[in-house]
């Protein structure tokens, strides 16, 4: 450690740190624009000039390494004069459009200009004008004359998103940030460029000119999309969500969020929202009151149970639903005497797990990996924030290997990337296991033969004595027709290489759905059987089986044959085969909890009041259970439901109990994992494309205009 004096205060920092880092540790603010704690140092704005004793001129705090005994003054006349000069330089060409700028009220340049700007400009020359650019549906570059060339956006693309989509061309007063080739900004993390832009050059296109920041209320929430559980700040005006920003949490999402976390709010006030209960009578949809709708459903379920038995009733539930909603759905179905409930809508295999499938390590530790094998995942699109962490690990030397159906551009070095049909994945994993067995003098899994050069290269990588190693199974591996065999082989590989084994997990509450038993526990029908026509009465919780299940369009035919289908959704969904539509609240209009891939339990409150006659799903399920005469469901708030579901006082648990988490595989499924033939009908696993994952992203207009969404549409991907 080195000790320096900063504004008369002794500060100890590690060797190699910059003066800016020492100032942060001491709690001293130094004005800056180009510096960002998550990006490399550029030192091109010069706003952070400070007075270093014995230095002939002011030095940039972000790029000046500390030395033993260094004396730094951040508020001396010399430092202040230098900072004021830099501010004057930055404002020479800056347009005077603060009154119409979307950045107004949260603009770093605006804030610092108050303290360091002059009362009048000495420059009378005409300001330069930079032409606007169209870079897609998410980011507005209409006012690039505001750009101060801090290059934060450029460095973010290179270092965090992994794609250098923006760059600087020309020199001097002709310099400008652009996409060079005039292409769109297509990164799935692109919205973070808006946050880190210190001026109003990059702004949100969907939010543009819709509100002033001081008019917005800031309320915390949790993302309902992938399994990261990104922490959000939802900004609200007049009970309407206007914007979504990241809430910094180093252990989960750092200070970033994916574009689907940021822009999916557009669906919340769309024309497709369901705001009143509806019944189909004589083939015509009619709006009704809640009492009539719920009594219709309750009487229908009673009649079907009497005529066809409780086993003819089931529920298909979305893993994007809250823990409380999933628990009450399971309680209702089992209270009727049925065990037909399942969240595994895209799965092709439905083996009974020994424990709750999870990531196998903390999310933060992904950044520390030194060797990793990813099986069956389009990592960058399925889990953008996990990919970002592994990208940081790769920048520090992590060797990434992958096995999937097609080689993907993950914006990080992957070697080797074994691309082959999903039917061959067990054979390739077995070959990797055989290569490991040969190296260590062990008996390989039955039928495993190491003949493939790529498999041997992956084995050598995992056999490295590195401390942090992982085998990560993606959505396609979880939905695979031989999912248990893949897990068994992954566990064998992990056991003999010292790697952790885990699932990336698909949805915001995949882990939570397992925790509360939202799948058959006692021999009930699984999702595949229910979607094949095994039900007379179906409850659909927050899901659209045509888009959310492996059955696809066949789900509509199977469900249309049922006597009664009830859809609980925020949207006018499933209307072609449903009999009842009940409007339930999306995550912004209800309280609840999600459990992310690492088993972290995160609760949140509603940020706006429900739209129209929408009701929280847990309340709807509770009232329906009461009408059905079920006992012990008199919950008054979602915290009481959470306490019952987790068997612990609400607020006392922040993590799934460690003893419940397990990626072990049943010995019956592990047996002959390498040698067994794949199921005759095993095809490519059904995996949602990035902007088809759930009902919200499917209805977010701007997300559906992106290159990723258009590519999926051109390929005919609907789930």
XYZ file of C-alpha atoms in Angstrom:
719
model
C 0.000 0.000 0.000
C 1.110 3.540 -0.742
C 0.229 6.578 1.351
C -0.475 9.967 -0.202
C -1.759 13.259 1.095
C -4.995 14.398 -0.542
C -6.258 17.839 0.474
C -4.419 17.462 3.777
C -5.839 13.976 4.432
C -3.691 10.831 4.535
C -5.010 8.151 2.180
C -3.607 4.622 1.737
C -4.189 2.991 -1.659
C -2.786 0.035 -3.550
C 0.171 0.463 -5.855
C -0.957 1.139 -9.417
C -4.039 3.109 -8.387
C -4.709 6.539 -9.802
C -5.289 9.761 -7.896
C -8.988 9.457 -8.807
C -9.178 6.135 -6.961
C -7.565 7.700 -3.900
C -10.090 10.536 -4.046
C -12.975 8.058 -4.227
C -11.631 6.224 -1.198
C -11.283 9.481 0.712
C -14.776 10.622 -0.281
C -13.421 13.603 -2.210
C -15.258 14.497 -5.407
C -13.145 15.492 -8.399
C -15.134 16.768 -11.395
C -14.871 14.500 -14.420
C -16.616 13.391 -17.605
C -14.643 10.666 -19.364
C -13.781 8.675 -16.232
C -16.121 5.818 -15.299
C -15.328 3.216 -12.674
C -16.307 0.319 -14.958
C -14.404 1.525 -18.047
C -10.763 1.889 -18.984
C -9.060 5.227 -18.478
C -9.064 7.544 -21.484
C -8.060 10.869 -19.908
C -9.474 12.822 -22.843
C -11.849 15.285 -21.170
C -9.204 16.769 -18.785
C -11.897 17.971 -16.425
C -10.263 16.158 -13.506
C -7.072 18.240 -13.505
C -5.604 18.520 -10.006
C -2.603 20.207 -8.431
C 0.174 17.673 -7.738
C 3.066 19.038 -5.684
C 6.300 19.378 -7.689
C 4.461 18.762 -10.991
C 4.994 21.636 -13.441
C 1.340 21.736 -14.507
C -2.031 20.354 -13.390
C -2.348 16.599 -13.858
C -5.449 14.487 -14.774
C -6.508 12.654 -11.615
C -7.876 9.697 -13.596
C -4.547 8.992 -15.316
C -1.928 10.002 -12.729
C -0.601 7.013 -10.761
C -0.078 7.531 -7.058
C 3.433 7.457 -5.620
C 4.604 7.211 -2.052
C 4.383 10.564 -0.306
C 2.566 12.310 -3.185
C 0.791 15.519 -2.195
C -2.370 16.321 -4.154
C -4.634 19.343 -3.902
C -7.996 19.172 -5.648
C -9.323 22.568 -4.502
C -6.263 24.783 -4.795
C -6.349 27.899 -6.952
C -4.183 26.130 -9.519
C -6.573 23.159 -9.761
C -9.735 25.288 -9.838
C -8.326 27.560 -12.533
C -7.381 24.550 -14.676
C -10.821 22.987 -14.248
C -12.554 26.239 -15.137
C -10.429 26.539 -18.275
C -11.378 23.027 -19.357
C -15.060 23.760 -18.753
C -14.816 26.917 -20.871
C -13.244 24.861 -23.646
C -15.985 22.196 -23.472
C -18.730 24.817 -23.701
C -17.307 26.604 -26.758
C -19.349 24.487 -29.192
C -22.022 23.180 -26.866
C -25.519 24.218 -28.038
C -27.710 26.334 -25.779
C -30.610 23.884 -25.855
C -30.924 22.902 -22.204
C -34.647 23.853 -22.152
C -35.501 21.103 -24.655
C -32.808 18.569 -23.758
C -33.990 15.231 -22.332
C -30.866 15.158 -20.174
C -31.945 18.337 -18.381
C -32.066 17.840 -14.647
C -29.629 14.904 -14.635
C -26.905 16.258 -16.921
C -23.359 16.033 -15.599
C -22.233 18.867 -17.868
C -25.079 21.059 -16.702
C -24.285 20.397 -13.049
C -20.566 21.078 -13.375
C -21.108 24.142 -15.553
C -22.869 25.756 -12.595
C -19.775 25.370 -10.457
C -17.015 25.732 -13.026
C -18.528 27.627 -15.937
C -18.160 31.320 -16.575
C -20.988 33.846 -16.574
C -20.226 34.841 -20.168
C -18.435 33.266 -23.120
C -15.374 34.842 -24.686
C -15.978 33.118 -28.008
C -18.239 34.758 -30.551
C -17.547 32.370 -33.421
C -20.332 30.214 -34.845
C -20.807 26.925 -33.041
C -20.182 23.743 -34.967
C -23.104 21.518 -35.966
C -22.891 17.729 -36.092
C -25.502 15.951 -38.232
C -27.856 13.588 -36.439
C -27.689 9.859 -36.993
C -30.264 7.083 -37.018
C -28.835 4.150 -35.057
C -31.998 2.163 -34.453
C -35.212 2.199 -32.399
C -33.663 2.437 -28.924
C -31.018 5.189 -28.890
C -31.500 8.710 -30.201
C -28.466 10.472 -31.690
C -30.458 13.450 -32.925
C -28.364 16.046 -31.071
C -24.760 14.948 -31.486
C -23.666 18.601 -31.392
C -23.881 18.168 -27.615
C -21.188 15.457 -27.611
C -18.012 16.369 -25.686
C -16.043 13.355 -27.002
C -15.612 11.680 -23.630
C -15.725 8.318 -25.532
C -17.584 6.571 -22.715
C -19.986 5.078 -25.256
C -17.111 3.862 -27.432
C -15.328 2.224 -24.522
C -18.546 0.693 -23.224
C -19.087 -1.010 -26.574
C -15.544 -2.328 -26.716
C -15.112 -3.376 -23.118
C -18.521 -4.233 -21.671
C -20.854 -5.041 -24.560
C -17.958 -6.545 -26.498
C -18.931 -4.868 -29.772
C -17.360 -1.613 -30.922
C -20.432 -0.186 -32.595
C -19.527 3.463 -32.063
C -16.204 5.123 -32.760
C -14.651 8.520 -33.359
C -13.728 9.708 -36.834
C -11.940 12.817 -38.148
C -9.787 15.130 -36.009
C -10.004 18.459 -34.218
C -13.291 20.312 -34.571
C -14.380 17.797 -37.205
C -14.265 14.885 -34.730
C -17.535 13.058 -34.165
C -18.878 9.882 -32.658
C -20.563 7.702 -35.241
C -21.215 4.130 -36.326
C -18.841 4.797 -39.257
C -20.682 2.554 -41.687
C -24.057 4.070 -40.825
C -25.285 0.874 -39.224
C -27.635 0.502 -36.283
C -26.466 -0.042 -32.731
C -27.633 -3.616 -32.181
C -26.033 -4.695 -28.912
C -28.415 -6.228 -26.391
C -26.832 -3.947 -23.756
C -26.904 -0.779 -25.860
C -29.237 1.186 -23.572
C -26.477 1.494 -20.988
C -24.781 3.967 -23.341
C -27.644 6.350 -22.567
C -26.945 6.111 -18.834
C -23.215 6.685 -19.060
C -23.403 9.582 -21.523
C -22.611 12.621 -19.333
C -24.410 15.028 -21.669
C -27.561 14.820 -23.791
C -25.913 13.403 -26.903
C -27.308 9.874 -26.458
C -30.867 9.730 -25.174
C -33.652 7.165 -25.024
C -35.709 7.170 -28.203
C -38.869 5.650 -26.618
C -38.690 8.106 -23.687
C -37.790 11.117 -25.833
C -39.740 14.306 -24.991
C -42.206 12.487 -22.754
C -41.310 13.869 -19.300
C -38.827 15.883 -17.269
C -36.701 13.989 -14.791
C -37.863 16.107 -11.837
C -41.472 15.150 -12.618
C -40.723 11.460 -12.171
C -40.983 9.400 -8.998
C -38.200 6.835 -8.568
C -39.224 3.413 -7.286
C -37.207 0.223 -6.928
C -38.148 -3.041 -8.597
C -36.704 -6.261 -10.021
C -36.584 -7.372 -13.648
C -39.165 -10.043 -14.585
C -37.264 -11.346 -17.608
C -34.125 -13.502 -17.479
C -32.605 -15.157 -14.423
C -30.218 -12.356 -13.458
C -32.797 -10.608 -11.295
C -31.471 -7.205 -12.338
C -32.306 -4.442 -9.863
C -34.280 -1.609 -11.428
C -35.320 1.972 -10.807
C -38.762 2.440 -12.355
C -39.606 6.076 -12.981
C -43.278 6.965 -12.808
C -45.443 9.946 -13.708
C -49.218 10.112 -13.207
C -49.345 6.388 -12.341
C -47.692 5.462 -15.610
C -44.255 3.930 -16.084
C -42.189 6.359 -18.125
C -38.681 4.973 -17.924
C -36.638 2.107 -16.421
C -33.037 2.509 -15.272
C -30.556 0.256 -13.437
C -30.237 0.274 -9.670
C -26.632 -0.495 -8.832
C -26.063 -3.845 -7.149
C -22.529 -5.181 -7.544
C -23.565 -8.689 -6.533
C -26.252 -8.970 -9.222
C -26.229 -6.601 -12.188
C -23.472 -4.142 -11.219
C -24.646 -0.847 -12.767
C -25.961 -2.340 -16.034
C -29.241 -3.756 -17.320
C -30.132 -5.470 -20.577
C -32.212 -3.671 -23.186
C -35.219 -5.905 -22.532
C -35.102 -4.884 -18.856
C -34.950 -1.228 -19.904
C -37.506 -0.988 -22.721
C -40.106 -3.710 -22.094
C -42.162 -1.162 -20.107
C -43.631 -0.007 -23.432
C -45.982 -2.999 -23.276
C -47.459 -1.911 -19.945
C -49.706 0.767 -21.425
C -50.219 -0.717 -24.868
C -53.510 -1.270 -26.636
C -53.268 -4.996 -25.911
C -53.727 -4.582 -22.148
C -56.668 -6.426 -20.639
C -58.402 -4.147 -18.162
C -61.690 -5.937 -17.391
C -62.660 -9.615 -16.984
C -64.116 -11.149 -20.150
C -66.257 -14.217 -20.864
C -66.804 -15.901 -24.195
C -70.516 -16.522 -24.636
C -71.814 -17.942 -27.888
C -68.436 -17.327 -29.448
C -68.578 -13.616 -28.588
C -66.371 -11.959 -25.969
C -68.191 -9.841 -23.385
C -66.856 -7.772 -20.514
C -68.215 -8.738 -17.094
C -67.596 -7.808 -13.464
C -65.100 -9.683 -11.301
C -67.741 -11.425 -9.210
C -69.451 -12.912 -12.240
C -66.154 -14.002 -13.819
C -64.786 -15.670 -10.686
C -68.085 -17.414 -9.890
C -68.197 -18.682 -13.479
C -64.682 -20.118 -13.121
C -65.321 -21.617 -9.682
C -68.595 -23.259 -10.750
C -66.978 -24.550 -13.924
C -64.095 -26.135 -11.995
C -66.519 -27.747 -9.551
C -68.610 -29.190 -12.394
C -65.554 -30.536 -14.239
C -64.158 -32.107 -11.067
C -67.550 -33.772 -10.465
C -67.952 -35.012 -14.039
C -64.369 -35.847 -15.011
C -62.454 -36.056 -11.751
C -59.850 -33.769 -10.225
C -57.131 -35.268 -12.434
C -58.722 -33.540 -15.434
C -57.880 -30.099 -13.998
C -54.430 -28.553 -14.386
C -52.431 -25.338 -14.497
C -49.748 -24.171 -16.885
C -47.790 -21.435 -15.142
C -45.077 -19.083 -16.299
C -41.700 -18.983 -14.517
C -41.924 -15.207 -14.998
C -44.700 -15.142 -12.392
C -43.901 -14.164 -8.824
C -43.133 -16.662 -6.094
C -46.418 -15.796 -4.380
C -48.468 -16.334 -7.549
C -46.823 -19.686 -8.258
C -47.346 -20.867 -4.700
C -51.039 -19.987 -4.709
C -51.560 -21.570 -8.144
C -50.028 -24.796 -6.844
C -52.092 -24.558 -3.652
C -55.310 -24.089 -5.637
C -54.681 -26.996 -7.998
C -53.667 -29.351 -5.214
C -56.571 -28.149 -3.096
C -58.859 -29.408 -5.864
C -57.197 -32.810 -5.628
C -54.992 -32.555 -8.709
C -51.200 -32.561 -9.090
C -51.272 -31.223 -12.651
C -49.214 -28.054 -12.507
C -46.023 -27.225 -14.359
C -43.790 -24.266 -15.192
C -41.517 -26.285 -17.549
C -43.402 -25.304 -20.692
C -40.466 -25.533 -23.111
C -38.966 -28.737 -21.709
C -38.796 -31.990 -23.627
C -37.830 -34.125 -20.599
C -39.582 -34.000 -17.244
C -37.424 -36.009 -14.851
C -38.076 -35.499 -11.159
C -35.193 -33.364 -9.810
C -33.382 -34.256 -6.595
C -33.103 -30.586 -5.635
C -33.604 -27.081 -6.942
C -31.601 -26.559 -10.132
C -29.490 -23.404 -9.934
C -26.361 -21.631 -11.136
C -24.065 -23.588 -8.851
C -22.150 -20.446 -7.807
C -22.766 -16.766 -7.218
C -23.453 -14.444 -10.135
C -20.570 -12.171 -9.103
C -18.144 -15.095 -9.273
C -18.762 -15.449 -13.019
C -16.423 -12.474 -13.449
C -13.645 -14.459 -11.758
C -13.835 -17.610 -13.879
C -10.621 -18.882 -15.411
C -12.033 -21.842 -17.347
C -15.660 -22.333 -18.409
C -17.591 -24.714 -20.651
C -21.041 -23.477 -21.765
C -23.423 -26.157 -23.035
C -26.597 -25.409 -24.979
C -26.823 -21.648 -24.642
C -26.757 -18.628 -26.901
C -25.132 -16.980 -23.929
C -25.042 -13.412 -25.237
C -28.743 -13.327 -26.154
C -30.183 -15.684 -23.528
C -28.370 -14.078 -20.577
C -26.842 -10.734 -21.603
C -25.629 -9.789 -18.129
C -24.111 -13.209 -17.449
C -22.361 -12.954 -20.811
C -21.041 -9.545 -19.795
C -19.496 -10.986 -16.650
C -17.915 -13.876 -18.523
C -16.650 -11.352 -21.082
C -14.843 -9.530 -18.271
C -13.375 -12.835 -17.135
C -12.214 -13.519 -20.707
C -10.496 -10.122 -20.812
C -8.470 -11.301 -17.815
C -7.491 -14.600 -19.401
C -10.461 -16.918 -18.920
C -10.646 -19.684 -21.528
C -14.223 -20.109 -22.743
C -15.359 -23.271 -24.543
C -18.843 -23.953 -25.856
C -21.062 -26.717 -27.180
C -24.200 -25.736 -29.072
C -26.299 -26.125 -32.187
C -24.602 -23.307 -34.075
C -21.546 -21.148 -33.599
C -22.661 -17.791 -32.219
C -20.958 -14.435 -31.947
C -20.714 -13.962 -28.193
C -18.459 -10.903 -28.568
C -15.726 -12.719 -26.661
C -13.095 -15.302 -27.643
C -14.498 -18.866 -27.607
C -12.170 -21.732 -28.454
C -13.285 -24.256 -29.309
C -16.937 -23.672 -30.168
C -18.311 -27.101 -31.061
C -21.374 -26.608 -33.280
C -23.438 -29.730 -33.886
C -27.064 -30.946 -33.729
C -28.465 -31.205 -30.230
C -28.817 -34.991 -30.562
C -25.026 -35.244 -30.538
C -24.384 -33.177 -27.408
C -24.431 -36.169 -24.998
C -21.923 -37.952 -27.247
C -19.608 -34.921 -27.260
C -19.848 -34.420 -23.494
C -19.077 -38.110 -23.112
C -16.015 -37.669 -25.337
C -14.849 -34.805 -23.108
C -15.369 -37.045 -20.069
C -13.411 -39.859 -21.737
C -10.486 -37.520 -22.484
C -10.473 -36.421 -18.835
C -10.644 -40.047 -17.695
C -7.713 -41.007 -19.923
C -5.595 -38.142 -18.594
C -6.349 -39.001 -14.952
C -6.316 -42.799 -15.323
C -9.997 -43.162 -14.437
C -12.815 -45.298 -15.755
C -14.834 -43.236 -18.231
C -18.638 -43.241 -18.312
C -19.927 -46.241 -20.205
C -19.681 -45.834 -23.974
C -17.547 -42.686 -23.784
C -14.736 -42.608 -26.343
C -12.345 -39.663 -26.709
C -11.858 -39.371 -30.451
C -12.708 -35.745 -31.152
C -9.914 -33.133 -31.196
C -12.258 -30.368 -30.013
C -13.440 -32.528 -27.105
C -9.850 -33.191 -26.120
C -9.078 -29.450 -26.280
C -12.024 -28.709 -23.961
C -10.860 -31.466 -21.614
C -7.346 -29.987 -21.481
C -8.791 -26.565 -20.685
C -10.906 -27.895 -17.804
C -8.001 -29.973 -16.476
C -5.925 -26.833 -16.004
C -5.093 -26.322 -12.300
C -6.960 -22.985 -12.319
C -8.956 -22.276 -9.174
C -12.207 -20.976 -10.711
C -13.836 -23.304 -13.256
C -17.437 -23.972 -14.251
C -19.623 -26.059 -16.532
C -22.748 -24.023 -17.299
C -25.853 -25.577 -18.838
C -28.006 -23.170 -20.821
C -31.669 -23.018 -21.774
C -31.278 -25.486 -24.643
C -29.578 -27.979 -22.311
C -32.395 -27.621 -19.765
C -35.033 -28.102 -22.490
C -33.142 -30.961 -24.174
C -34.790 -34.350 -24.657
C -31.790 -35.858 -22.821
C -31.440 -33.138 -20.203
C -30.718 -35.605 -17.389
C -27.960 -37.278 -19.364
C -26.374 -33.939 -20.139
C -26.486 -33.048 -16.444
C -25.065 -36.414 -15.414
C -22.129 -36.018 -17.774
C -21.601 -32.403 -16.727
C -21.520 -33.517 -13.089
C -18.963 -36.231 -13.899
C -16.795 -33.674 -15.691
C -17.167 -31.180 -12.841
C -16.331 -33.785 -10.207
C -13.082 -34.790 -11.915
C -11.901 -31.323 -12.932
C -12.893 -29.302 -9.885
C -15.429 -27.250 -11.859
C -18.772 -26.196 -10.464
C -21.826 -27.326 -12.435
C -24.942 -25.234 -12.793
C -27.866 -24.129 -14.890
C -28.032 -20.587 -16.209
C -31.836 -20.997 -15.784
C -34.273 -19.464 -18.213
C -36.602 -17.043 -16.456
C -36.807 -14.576 -13.595
C -38.348 -17.180 -11.298
C -37.292 -20.580 -12.632
C -35.571 -21.282 -9.315
C -38.554 -19.925 -7.384
C -40.984 -22.137 -9.305
C -39.023 -25.177 -8.173
C -38.839 -23.871 -4.616
C -42.635 -23.652 -4.210
C -43.347 -26.903 -6.070
C -44.911 -25.520 -9.241
C -44.445 -28.866 -10.996
C -45.908 -32.367 -10.445
C -44.717 -33.724 -7.107
C -46.904 -36.817 -6.848
C -47.304 -38.211 -10.339
C -49.467 -35.516 -11.906
C -49.400 -34.578 -15.579
C -46.396 -32.552 -16.690
C -46.554 -29.663 -19.165
C -45.954 -31.872 -22.199
C -48.893 -34.110 -21.325
C -51.195 -31.212 -20.510
C -50.302 -29.475 -23.781
C -51.014 -32.692 -25.657
C -54.676 -32.550 -24.625
C -54.709 -34.165 -21.206
C -57.005 -31.632 -19.527
C -60.686 -30.762 -19.326
C -60.020 -27.552 -17.372
C -56.830 -25.515 -17.757
C -55.642 -22.482 -15.833
C -53.037 -20.448 -17.717
C -51.086 -18.180 -15.371
C -49.254 -15.364 -17.126
C -48.455 -17.516 -20.143
C -49.297 -17.876 -23.815
C -48.643 -21.552 -24.613
C -48.500 -20.985 -28.374
C -45.412 -18.798 -27.846
C -44.143 -20.022 -24.479
C -44.172 -23.793 -24.905
C -42.504 -26.553 -26.860
C -45.929 -27.471 -28.286
C -46.179 -24.198 -30.208
C -49.279 -23.922 -32.408
C -50.380 -27.434 -31.403
C -51.035 -26.099 -27.906
C -53.975 -24.089 -29.241
C -55.570 -27.190 -30.741
C -55.099 -29.221 -27.566
C -56.437 -26.533 -25.260
C -59.371 -25.744 -27.540
C -60.608 -29.290 -26.895
C -60.851 -28.673 -23.142
C -64.199 -27.879 -21.543
C -62.907 -24.675 -19.935
C -59.696 -22.697 -20.319
C -59.044 -19.705 -18.052
C -56.306 -17.226 -18.891
C -54.874 -15.029 -16.145
C -52.859 -12.435 -18.020
C -52.216 -8.681 -18.199
C -52.978 -8.894 -21.918
C -55.728 -9.979 -24.278
C -53.987 -13.297 -24.815
C -55.055 -16.840 -25.738
C -58.414 -15.572 -26.987
C -58.677 -18.162 -29.767
C -59.081 -21.061 -27.334
C -59.949 -19.504 -23.943
C -63.318 -19.168 -22.298
C -62.416 -16.678 -19.566
C -59.900 -13.835 -19.473
C -58.940 -12.469 -16.067
C -56.810 -9.282 -16.057
C -53.874 -9.676 -13.665
C -51.200 -7.146 -12.834
C -47.760 -7.157 -14.453
C -44.734 -6.824 -12.158
C -45.061 -3.031 -11.971
C -48.598 -3.189 -10.576
C -48.193 -5.862 -7.917
C -45.954 -6.744 -5.020
C -44.088 -10.028 -5.115
C -40.772 -11.822 -5.194
C -38.423 -13.359 -7.752
C -35.614 -15.842 -7.114
C -32.709 -15.508 -9.530
C -30.281 -18.120 -10.852
C -28.048 -18.009 -7.771
C -31.051 -18.536 -5.486
C -31.230 -14.906 -4.315
C -34.728 -13.971 -3.139
C -35.655 -10.386 -4.068
C -38.995 -8.848 -3.141
C -40.503 -5.712 -4.630
C -43.549 -3.471 -4.334
C -45.953 -2.198 -6.942
C -44.692 1.021 -8.527
C -48.002 2.132 -10.079
C -51.632 1.391 -9.343
C -53.294 -1.357 -11.417
C -54.640 -0.316 -14.795
C -58.418 -0.343 -15.077
C -59.903 -3.261 -13.134
C -56.685 -5.252 -13.159
C -56.000 -7.167 -9.941
C -52.857 -8.750 -8.510
C -52.741 -12.412 -9.522
C -52.148 -13.590 -5.956
C -55.390 -11.852 -4.923
C -57.311 -13.408 -7.809
C -56.030 -16.885 -6.940
C -56.795 -16.363 -3.257
C -60.403 -15.313 -3.944
C -60.861 -18.175 -6.393
C -59.589 -20.603 -3.755
C -62.090 -19.145 -1.279
C -64.958 -19.607 -3.756
C -63.863 -23.225 -4.209
C -64.029 -23.775 -0.467
C -60.310 -24.338 0.030
C -59.001 -23.916 3.548
C -56.156 -21.842 4.947
C -55.798 -19.289 2.129
C -56.928 -16.170 3.992
C -53.905 -14.053 3.080
C -54.188 -10.302 3.434
C -50.986 -9.319 1.648
C -48.278 -10.844 -0.501
C -45.823 -10.914 2.423
C -48.071 -13.407 4.202
C -48.119 -15.570 1.088
C -44.321 -15.369 0.891
C -43.972 -16.388 4.527
C -46.170 -19.441 3.933
C -44.450 -20.354 0.654
C -40.945 -20.180 2.122
C -41.910 -21.458 5.584
C -40.108 -18.479 7.113
C -41.124 -15.021 8.333
C -41.342 -12.564 5.444
C -38.108 -10.638 5.114
C -36.061 -13.177 7.056
C -34.867 -15.075 3.982
C -32.744 -13.566 1.240
C -31.603 -16.853 -0.278
C -33.017 -20.275 -1.015
C -31.816 -22.540 1.832
C -28.526 -24.101 0.725
C -29.735 -27.620 1.505
C -32.506 -27.225 -1.070
C -30.135 -26.253 -3.901
C -28.731 -29.199 -5.830
C -27.743 -30.022 -9.387
C -27.314 -33.708 -8.573
C -29.053 -36.073 -10.956
C -31.016 -39.197 -10.073
C -28.919 -42.352 -10.468
C -31.532 -43.878 -12.783
C -31.082 -41.005 -15.263
C -27.315 -40.931 -14.833
C -26.952 -44.631 -15.627
C -25.374 -45.284 -19.030
C -25.507 -41.572 -19.741
C -22.997 -41.775 -22.560
C -24.102 -44.954 -24.200
C -27.880 -44.722 -24.426
C -29.566 -43.834 -27.694
C -31.398 -40.515 -27.836
C -35.203 -40.533 -27.949
C -36.476 -41.239 -31.438
C -38.293 -37.896 -31.717
C -35.608 -35.784 -30.080
C -35.113 -32.626 -32.123
C -33.596 -29.234 -31.460
C -34.626 -27.906 -28.035
C -37.200 -25.116 -28.062
C -35.601 -21.896 -26.798
C -37.073 -18.393 -26.846
C -35.253 -15.787 -28.896
C -34.133 -12.702 -27.007
C -37.238 -10.566 -27.617
C -39.769 -13.410 -27.571
C -38.981 -14.577 -24.045
C -42.208 -13.441 -22.386
C -45.419 -11.508 -22.964
C -43.912 -8.140 -22.031
C -40.993 -8.165 -24.465
C -43.200 -9.533 -27.235
C -45.382 -6.430 -26.930
C -42.647 -3.820 -26.507
C -42.768 -1.954 -29.806
C -39.207 -0.634 -29.838
C -37.706 -4.007 -28.941
C -39.633 -5.605 -31.799
C -38.025 -3.140 -34.222
C -34.474 -4.197 -33.309
C -32.255 -6.314 -35.539
C -32.495 -9.258 -33.118
C -36.292 -9.242 -33.222
C -36.394 -8.872 -37.004
C -33.915 -11.723 -37.478
C -36.043 -13.965 -35.272
C -39.171 -13.005 -37.217
C -37.450 -13.704 -40.546
C -36.402 -17.107 -39.236
C -39.958 -17.842 -38.127
C -39.035 -18.008 -34.441
C -42.080 -17.450 -32.254
C -41.012 -19.056 -29.006
